[in-house]
Amino acid sequence: MESIIAHTSDNVHAFILDLDFQFHFSSLLRSDNSFNYRERTFHCELTYLEDVCREIVERLKVKYEDRLLSIVLFGSTAQGRRKLESDLDVIVILTDATESDRNVRSGLENIMIEYEIPIDSLVFTVDEFKYMLDQKHPLILGVLLGYKVIYDRLGVSELLNEVEASLREEGWRRYKWSGLWIKPKH
């Protein structure tokens, strides 16, 4: 991987314009031909995360074969609050799981090294995951703050939407600033 240090914004601007990216720069240039670096960074981040997610899916499909049902991204990255030091939080749902299956990290080490991103993973059987949905487990409430399903044979989005609808029907409130779900007192 090549590193380039630019000392002035003109150097950065020239360097970025010379690169061959997979998206169109014209949408990032303002009418006065100045450059929106924040938006540019956002587009590169999306491409980077898409590559990481694609790799995760491919590696886990090989590792778990037909037992792999779903992979869900959650946490700060899925919520759009990713920072440089953020990790990638992943839920893996399998038809069944042995103790060694729960060590997803061993299958993702190369991705973590190649993309320089820590990955935290949780593995659940479909029964465990559905039980947590039924119980409105705190992890599920956290997932509802923002998630992205990157592989699905189970219908996870529909299941999570049902839980969220159930929470609202029961009078639970989600507070915008904290993201907390508060159960009503009866």
PDB file of N, CA and C in Angstrom, residues 148-184:
ATOM      1  N   LYS A 148     -27.320  -3.157   9.059  1.00  0.00           N
ATOM      2  CA  LYS A 148     -27.330  -3.436   7.629  1.00  0.00           C
ATOM      3  C   LYS A 148     -27.161  -4.940   7.462  1.00  0.00           C
ATOM      4  N   VAL A 149     -28.117  -5.559   6.810  1.00  0.00           N
ATOM      5  CA  VAL A 149     -28.040  -6.992   6.538  1.00  0.00           C
ATOM      6  C   VAL A 149     -27.186  -7.158   5.284  1.00  0.00           C
ATOM      7  N   ILE A 150     -26.073  -7.880   5.415  1.00  0.00           N
ATOM      8  CA  ILE A 150     -25.175  -8.034   4.262  1.00  0.00           C
ATOM      9  C   ILE A 150     -25.276  -9.420   3.624  1.00  0.00           C
ATOM     10  N   TYR A 151     -25.961 -10.331   4.280  1.00  0.00           N
ATOM     11  CA  TYR A 151     -26.237 -11.652   3.717  1.00  0.00           C
ATOM     12  C   TYR A 151     -27.464 -12.171   4.435  1.00  0.00           C
ATOM     13  N   ASP A 152     -28.421 -12.719   3.671  1.00  0.00           N
ATOM     14  CA  ASP A 152     -29.645 -13.130   4.350  1.00  0.00           C
ATOM     15  C   ASP A 152     -30.397 -14.230   3.624  1.00  0.00           C
ATOM     16  N   ARG A 153     -30.575 -15.321   4.324  1.00  0.00           N
ATOM     17  CA  ARG A 153     -31.453 -16.398   3.878  1.00  0.00           C
ATOM     18  C   ARG A 153     -32.560 -16.622   4.902  1.00  0.00           C
ATOM     19  N   LEU A 154     -32.585 -15.805   5.948  1.00  0.00           N
ATOM     20  CA  LEU A 154     -33.520 -15.986   7.059  1.00  0.00           C
ATOM     21  C   LEU A 154     -34.657 -14.972   7.049  1.00  0.00           C
ATOM     22  N   GLY A 155     -34.440 -13.816   6.458  1.00  0.00           N
ATOM     23  CA  GLY A 155     -35.425 -12.741   6.520  1.00  0.00           C
ATOM     24  C   GLY A 155     -35.246 -11.897   7.771  1.00  0.00           C
ATOM     25  N   VAL A 156     -33.997 -11.598   8.109  1.00  0.00           N
ATOM     26  CA  VAL A 156     -33.674 -10.880   9.340  1.00  0.00           C
ATOM     27  C   VAL A 156     -34.311  -9.493   9.379  1.00  0.00           C
ATOM     28  N   SER A 157     -34.292  -8.773   8.275  1.00  0.00           N
ATOM     29  CA  SER A 157     -34.884  -7.426   8.267  1.00  0.00           C
ATOM     30  C   SER A 157     -36.349  -7.474   8.663  1.00  0.00           C
ATOM     31  N   GLU A 158     -37.073  -8.441   8.122  1.00  0.00           N
ATOM     32  CA  GLU A 158     -38.493  -8.572   8.457  1.00  0.00           C
ATOM     33  C   GLU A 158     -38.676  -8.906   9.937  1.00  0.00           C
ATOM     34  N   LEU A 159     -37.829  -9.797  10.454  1.00  0.00           N
ATOM     35  CA  LEU A 159     -37.916 -10.159  11.873  1.00  0.00           C
ATOM     36  C   LEU A 159     -37.638  -8.950  12.763  1.00  0.00           C
ATOM     37  N   LEU A 160     -36.623  -8.170  12.423  1.00  0.00           N
ATOM     38  CA  LEU A 160     -36.298  -6.980  13.208  1.00  0.00           C
ATOM     39  C   LEU A 160     -37.393  -5.921  13.086  1.00  0.00           C
ATOM     40  N   ASN A 161     -37.963  -5.781  11.886  1.00  0.00           N
ATOM     41  CA  ASN A 161     -39.078  -4.839  11.709  1.00  0.00           C
ATOM     42  C   ASN A 161     -40.277  -5.235  12.559  1.00  0.00           C
ATOM     43  N   GLU A 162     -40.535  -6.541  12.658  1.00  0.00           N
ATOM     44  CA  GLU A 162     -41.639  -7.025  13.499  1.00  0.00           C
ATOM     45  C   GLU A 162     -41.397  -6.690  14.969  1.00  0.00           C
ATOM     46  N   VAL A 163     -40.157  -6.857  15.424  1.00  0.00           N
ATOM     47  CA  VAL A 163     -39.838  -6.530  16.817  1.00  0.00           C
ATOM     48  C   VAL A 163     -40.032  -5.036  17.056  1.00  0.00           C
ATOM     49  N   GLU A 164     -39.551  -4.217  16.132  1.00  0.00           N
ATOM     50  CA  GLU A 164     -39.701  -2.769  16.301  1.00  0.00           C
ATOM     51  C   GLU A 164     -41.179  -2.372  16.319  1.00  0.00           C
ATOM     52  N   ALA A 165     -41.981  -2.968  15.445  1.00  0.00           N
ATOM     53  CA  ALA A 165     -43.422  -2.680  15.432  1.00  0.00           C
ATOM     54  C   ALA A 165     -44.060  -3.110  16.749  1.00  0.00           C
ATOM     55  N   SER A 166     -43.645  -4.262  17.262  1.00  0.00           N
ATOM     56  CA  SER A 166     -44.160  -4.765  18.537  1.00  0.00           C
ATOM     57  C   SER A 166     -43.802  -3.818  19.683  1.00  0.00           C
ATOM     58  N   LEU A 167     -42.575  -3.313  19.683  1.00  0.00           N
ATOM     59  CA  LEU A 167     -42.150  -2.366  20.715  1.00  0.00           C
ATOM     60  C   LEU A 167     -43.044  -1.128  20.700  1.00  0.00           C
ATOM     61  N   ARG A 168     -43.298  -0.624  19.517  1.00  0.00           N
ATOM     62  CA  ARG A 168     -44.127   0.580  19.393  1.00  0.00           C
ATOM     63  C   ARG A 168     -45.568   0.305  19.836  1.00  0.00           C
ATOM     64  N   GLU A 169     -46.103  -0.857  19.449  1.00  0.00           N
ATOM     65  CA  GLU A 169     -47.466  -1.223  19.860  1.00  0.00           C
ATOM     66  C   GLU A 169     -47.585  -1.326  21.375  1.00  0.00           C
ATOM     67  N   GLU A 170     -46.534  -1.811  22.017  1.00  0.00           N
ATOM     68  CA  GLU A 170     -46.539  -1.971  23.474  1.00  0.00           C
ATOM     69  C   GLU A 170     -46.234  -0.662  24.202  1.00  0.00           C
ATOM     70  N   GLY A 171     -46.020   0.405  23.449  1.00  0.00           N
ATOM     71  CA  GLY A 171     -45.793   1.705  24.064  1.00  0.00           C
ATOM     72  C   GLY A 171     -44.346   2.043  24.380  1.00  0.00           C
ATOM     73  N   TRP A 172     -43.407   1.194  23.959  1.00  0.00           N
ATOM     74  CA  TRP A 172     -41.998   1.506  24.170  1.00  0.00           C
ATOM     75  C   TRP A 172     -41.685   2.793  23.414  1.00  0.00           C
ATOM     76  N   ARG A 173     -40.762   3.566  23.961  1.00  0.00           N
ATOM     77  CA  ARG A 173     -40.342   4.802  23.305  1.00  0.00           C
ATOM     78  C   ARG A 173     -38.852   4.756  23.037  1.00  0.00           C
ATOM     79  N   ARG A 174     -38.501   5.204  21.859  1.00  0.00           N
ATOM     80  CA  ARG A 174     -37.078   5.314  21.519  1.00  0.00           C
ATOM     81  C   ARG A 174     -36.715   6.789  21.566  1.00  0.00           C
ATOM     82  N   TYR A 175     -35.739   7.090  22.384  1.00  0.00           N
ATOM     83  CA  TYR A 175     -35.311   8.467  22.527  1.00  0.00           C
ATOM     84  C   TYR A 175     -34.253   8.785  21.487  1.00  0.00           C
ATOM     85  N   LYS A 176     -34.531   9.827  20.718  1.00  0.00           N
ATOM     86  CA  LYS A 176     -33.707  10.175  19.567  1.00  0.00           C
ATOM     87  C   LYS A 176     -32.237  10.377  19.918  1.00  0.00           C
ATOM     88  N   TRP A 177     -31.940  11.148  20.932  1.00  0.00           N
ATOM     89  CA  TRP A 177     -30.556  11.517  21.208  1.00  0.00           C
ATOM     90  C   TRP A 177     -29.749  10.379  21.812  1.00  0.00           C
ATOM     91  N   SER A 178     -30.348   9.610  22.701  1.00  0.00           N
ATOM     92  CA  SER A 178     -29.599   8.522  23.338  1.00  0.00           C
ATOM     93  C   SER A 178     -29.742   7.216  22.576  1.00  0.00           C
ATOM     94  N   GLY A 179     -30.829   7.085  21.815  1.00  0.00           N
ATOM     95  CA  GLY A 179     -31.093   5.841  21.111  1.00  0.00           C
ATOM     96  C   GLY A 179     -31.691   4.765  22.001  1.00  0.00           C
ATOM     97  N   LEU A 180     -31.897   5.077  23.270  1.00  0.00           N
ATOM     98  CA  LEU A 180     -32.426   4.085  24.208  1.00  0.00           C
ATOM     99  C   LEU A 180     -33.900   3.803  23.954  1.00  0.00           C
ATOM    100  N   TRP A 181     -34.256   2.537  24.121  1.00  0.00           N
ATOM    101  CA  TRP A 181     -35.658   2.140  24.121  1.00  0.00           C
ATOM    102  C   TRP A 181     -36.080   2.040  25.580  1.00  0.00           C
ATOM    103  N   ILE A 182     -37.153   2.712  25.938  1.00  0.00           N
ATOM    104  CA  ILE A 182     -37.648   2.706  27.314  1.00  0.00           C
ATOM    105  C   ILE A 182     -39.011   2.027  27.340  1.00  0.00           C
ATOM    106  N   LYS A 183     -39.113   1.021  28.203  1.00  0.00           N
ATOM    107  CA  LYS A 183     -40.363   0.271  28.348  1.00  0.00           C
ATOM    108  C   LYS A 183     -41.321   1.081  29.226  1.00  0.00           C
ATOM    109  N   PRO A 184     -42.589   1.149  28.824  1.00  0.00           N
ATOM    110  CA  PRO A 184     -43.546   1.926  29.620  1.00  0.00           C
ATOM    111  C   PRO A 184     -43.837   1.251  30.956  1.00  0.00           C
TER     112      PRO A 184
END
